Coordinates of C-alpha atoms in Angstrom, one line a residue:
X1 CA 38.8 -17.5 -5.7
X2 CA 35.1 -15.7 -6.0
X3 CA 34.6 -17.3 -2.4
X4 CA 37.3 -14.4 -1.5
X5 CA 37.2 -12.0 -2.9
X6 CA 35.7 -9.5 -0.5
X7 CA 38.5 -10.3 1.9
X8 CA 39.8 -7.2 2.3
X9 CA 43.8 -7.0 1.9
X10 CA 46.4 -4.5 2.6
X11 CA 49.8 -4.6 1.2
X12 CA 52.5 -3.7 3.1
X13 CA 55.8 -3.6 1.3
X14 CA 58.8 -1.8 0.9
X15 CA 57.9 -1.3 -2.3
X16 CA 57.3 2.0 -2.7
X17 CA 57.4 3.4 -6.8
X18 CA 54.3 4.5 -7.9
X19 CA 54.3 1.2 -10.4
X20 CA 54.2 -1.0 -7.1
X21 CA 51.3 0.6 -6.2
X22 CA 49.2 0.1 -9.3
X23 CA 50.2 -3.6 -9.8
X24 CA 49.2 -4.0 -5.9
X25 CA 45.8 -2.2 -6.5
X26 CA 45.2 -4.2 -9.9
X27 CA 45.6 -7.3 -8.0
X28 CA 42.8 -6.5 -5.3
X29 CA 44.5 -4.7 -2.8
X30 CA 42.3 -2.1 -0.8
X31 CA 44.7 -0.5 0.7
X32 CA 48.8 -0.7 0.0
X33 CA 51.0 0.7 3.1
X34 CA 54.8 1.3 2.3
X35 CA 57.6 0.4 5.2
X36 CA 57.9 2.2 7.2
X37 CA 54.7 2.8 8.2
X38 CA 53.0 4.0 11.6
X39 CA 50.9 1.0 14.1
X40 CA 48.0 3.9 13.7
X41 CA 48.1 3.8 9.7
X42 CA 47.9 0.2 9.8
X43 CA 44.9 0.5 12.6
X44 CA 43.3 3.5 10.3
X45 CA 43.7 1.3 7.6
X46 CA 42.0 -1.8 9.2
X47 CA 39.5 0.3 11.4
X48 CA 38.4 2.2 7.4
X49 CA 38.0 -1.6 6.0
X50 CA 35.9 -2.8 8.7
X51 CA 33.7 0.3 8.4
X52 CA 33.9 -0.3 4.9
X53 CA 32.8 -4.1 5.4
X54 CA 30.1 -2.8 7.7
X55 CA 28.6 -0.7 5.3
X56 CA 28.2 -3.6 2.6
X57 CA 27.1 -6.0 4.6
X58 CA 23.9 -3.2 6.1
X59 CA 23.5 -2.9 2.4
X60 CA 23.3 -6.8 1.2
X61 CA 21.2 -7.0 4.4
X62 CA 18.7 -3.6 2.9
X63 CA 19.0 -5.6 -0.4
X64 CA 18.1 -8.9 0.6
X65 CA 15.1 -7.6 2.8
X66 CA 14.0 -5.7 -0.2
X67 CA 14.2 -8.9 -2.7
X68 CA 12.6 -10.6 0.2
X69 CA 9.3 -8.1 -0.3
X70 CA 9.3 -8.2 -3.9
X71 CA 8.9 -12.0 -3.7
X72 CA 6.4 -11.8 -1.1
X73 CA 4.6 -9.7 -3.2
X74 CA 4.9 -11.7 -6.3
X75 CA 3.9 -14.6 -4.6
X76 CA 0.6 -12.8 -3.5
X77 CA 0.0 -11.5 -6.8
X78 CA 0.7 -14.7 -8.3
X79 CA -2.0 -16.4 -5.3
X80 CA -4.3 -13.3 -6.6
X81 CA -4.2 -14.2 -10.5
X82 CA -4.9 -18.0 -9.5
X83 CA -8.2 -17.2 -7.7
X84 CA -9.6 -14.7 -10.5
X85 CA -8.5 -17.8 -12.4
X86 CA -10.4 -20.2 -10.8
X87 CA -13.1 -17.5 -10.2
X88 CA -13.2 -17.2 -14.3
X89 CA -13.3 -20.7 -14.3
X90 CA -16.1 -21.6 -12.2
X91 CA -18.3 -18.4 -13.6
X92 CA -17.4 -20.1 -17.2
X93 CA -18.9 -23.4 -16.4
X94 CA -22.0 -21.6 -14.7
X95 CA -22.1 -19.7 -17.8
X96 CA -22.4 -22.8 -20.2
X97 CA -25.1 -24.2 -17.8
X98 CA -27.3 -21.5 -17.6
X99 CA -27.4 -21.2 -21.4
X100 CA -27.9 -25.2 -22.1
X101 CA -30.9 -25.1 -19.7
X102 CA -31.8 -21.4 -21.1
X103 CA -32.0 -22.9 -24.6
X104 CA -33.5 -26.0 -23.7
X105 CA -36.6 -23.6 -22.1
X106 CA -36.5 -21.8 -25.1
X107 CA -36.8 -24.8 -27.6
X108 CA -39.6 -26.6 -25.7
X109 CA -41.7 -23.2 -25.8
X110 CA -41.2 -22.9 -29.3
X111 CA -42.3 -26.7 -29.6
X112 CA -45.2 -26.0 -27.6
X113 CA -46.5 -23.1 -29.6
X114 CA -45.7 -25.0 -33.1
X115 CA -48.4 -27.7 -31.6
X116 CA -50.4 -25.4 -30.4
X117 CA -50.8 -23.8 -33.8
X118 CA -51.7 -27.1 -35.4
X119 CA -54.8 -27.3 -33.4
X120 CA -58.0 -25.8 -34.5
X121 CA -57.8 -22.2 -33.4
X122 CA -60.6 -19.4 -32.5
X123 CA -59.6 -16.2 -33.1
X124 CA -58.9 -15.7 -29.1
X125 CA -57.0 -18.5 -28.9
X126 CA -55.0 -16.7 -31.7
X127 CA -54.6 -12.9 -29.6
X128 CA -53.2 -15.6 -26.6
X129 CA -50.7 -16.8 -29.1
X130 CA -49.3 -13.9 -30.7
X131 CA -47.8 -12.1 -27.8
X132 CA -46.4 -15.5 -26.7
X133 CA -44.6 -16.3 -30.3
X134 CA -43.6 -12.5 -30.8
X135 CA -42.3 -12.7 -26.7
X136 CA -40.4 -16.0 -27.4
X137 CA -38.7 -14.6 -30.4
X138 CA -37.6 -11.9 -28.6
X139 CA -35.9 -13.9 -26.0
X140 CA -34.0 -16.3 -28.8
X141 CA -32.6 -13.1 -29.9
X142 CA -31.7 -11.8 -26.4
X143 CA -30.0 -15.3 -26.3
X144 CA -28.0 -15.5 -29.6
X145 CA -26.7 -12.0 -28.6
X146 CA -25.9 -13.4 -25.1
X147 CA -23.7 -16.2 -26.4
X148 CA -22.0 -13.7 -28.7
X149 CA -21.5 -11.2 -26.4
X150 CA -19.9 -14.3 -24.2
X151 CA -17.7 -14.9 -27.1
X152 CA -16.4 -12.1 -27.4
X153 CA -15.6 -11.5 -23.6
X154 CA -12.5 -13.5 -23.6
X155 CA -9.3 -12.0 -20.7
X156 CA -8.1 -9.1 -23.6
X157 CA -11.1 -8.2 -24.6
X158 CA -12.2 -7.3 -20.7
X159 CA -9.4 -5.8 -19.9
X160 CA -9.8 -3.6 -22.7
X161 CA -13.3 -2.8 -21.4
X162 CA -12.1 -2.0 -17.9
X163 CA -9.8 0.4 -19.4
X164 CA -12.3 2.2 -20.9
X165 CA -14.6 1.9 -17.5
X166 CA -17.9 0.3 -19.8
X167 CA -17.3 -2.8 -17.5

C-alpha cells in the first residue's frame, strides 16, 4: 500500500540464516533483529528510524519550501510576461493610430500641393513649392520605411536585436 510504505518496520524473528535476512529486507524491512535480541538494540533500532524519519521529513519540508519558491517565481514571471504583453499590445494599437493619422496628414498635403500646382503659378510661387513637394516626399519615404521597419519588429526579431544591444 503506497499510503505505507514509509512506515518503517523492523523484523524480529528467530529467523536467523542469512536468506531470512534478504527475503525480510526485499520485503521492506529497515531493520531485521534476530531473538534473542537486547531492549537497547531494539531502542537503537527505533531511536536510528526515528532520526531517520526526522531527516526525511526536514528534507520534504527543504523540498516543498523550495518548489514553493520556484512557483512563486514562475508565477511572477508569468505576471511579468502578461504586462510586456499587454504593454506590446497597447503600444501596437498606438502604433497603427499614429500611422493612419500620419498618412492621412501626408495624403491631404500631397492633395493640397497637386491643386496648388494647377493654379496659375509665378515663378515665386514656384521656389514656395518646391521645397514643400521635395520636403513631403521625404517624409512618405520616412513613412514607408517606418511601417516596414514596424513589420519587421515582430517578438524574435527584437529579441534578436537586444541580443546584439542595437535596441
Amino acid at each position: 500500500d503506497p499510503d505505507l510504505a514509509t512506515i518503517p518496520l523492523i523484523f524480529l524473528t528467530a529467523m536467523a540464516d542469512v536468506q531470512n535476512l534478504r527475503d525480510g529486507m526485499d520485503l521492506g524491512a529497515d531493520d531485521y533483529l534476530t531473538k534473542p535480541f537486547e531492549l537497547d538494540e531494539l531502542l537503537i533500532s527505533i531511536s536510528s528510524r526515528l532520526r531517520k524519519r526526522s531527516n526525511l521529513n526536514r528534507q520534504i519540508e527543504k523540498e516543498r519550501s523550495h518548489v514553493q519558491s520556484l512557483n512563486n517565481l514562475v508565477k511572477t514571471q508569468i505576471k511579468t510576461v502578461y504586462e510586456i504583453e499587454k504593454s506590446l499590445t497597447i503600444k501596437d494599437k498606438f502604433i497603427t493610430k499614429l500611422i493612419e493619422k500620419h498618412q492621412g496628414l501626408i495624403t491631404e498635403l500631397d492633395n493640397t500641393l497637386v491643386s496648388l500646382r494647377q493654379q496659375p503659378q509665378s515663378a515665386e510661387f514656384e521656389n514656395l513649392l518646391l521645397p514643400l513637394e521635395t520636403h513631403l516626399q521625404q517624409q512618405q519615404k520616412l513613412f514607408d520605411e517606418a511601417i516596414t521597419i514596424q513589420q519587421l519588429l515582430n517578438q524574435s526579431n527584437v529579441e534578436l536585436l537586444q541580443d546584439y544591444d542595437l535596441i
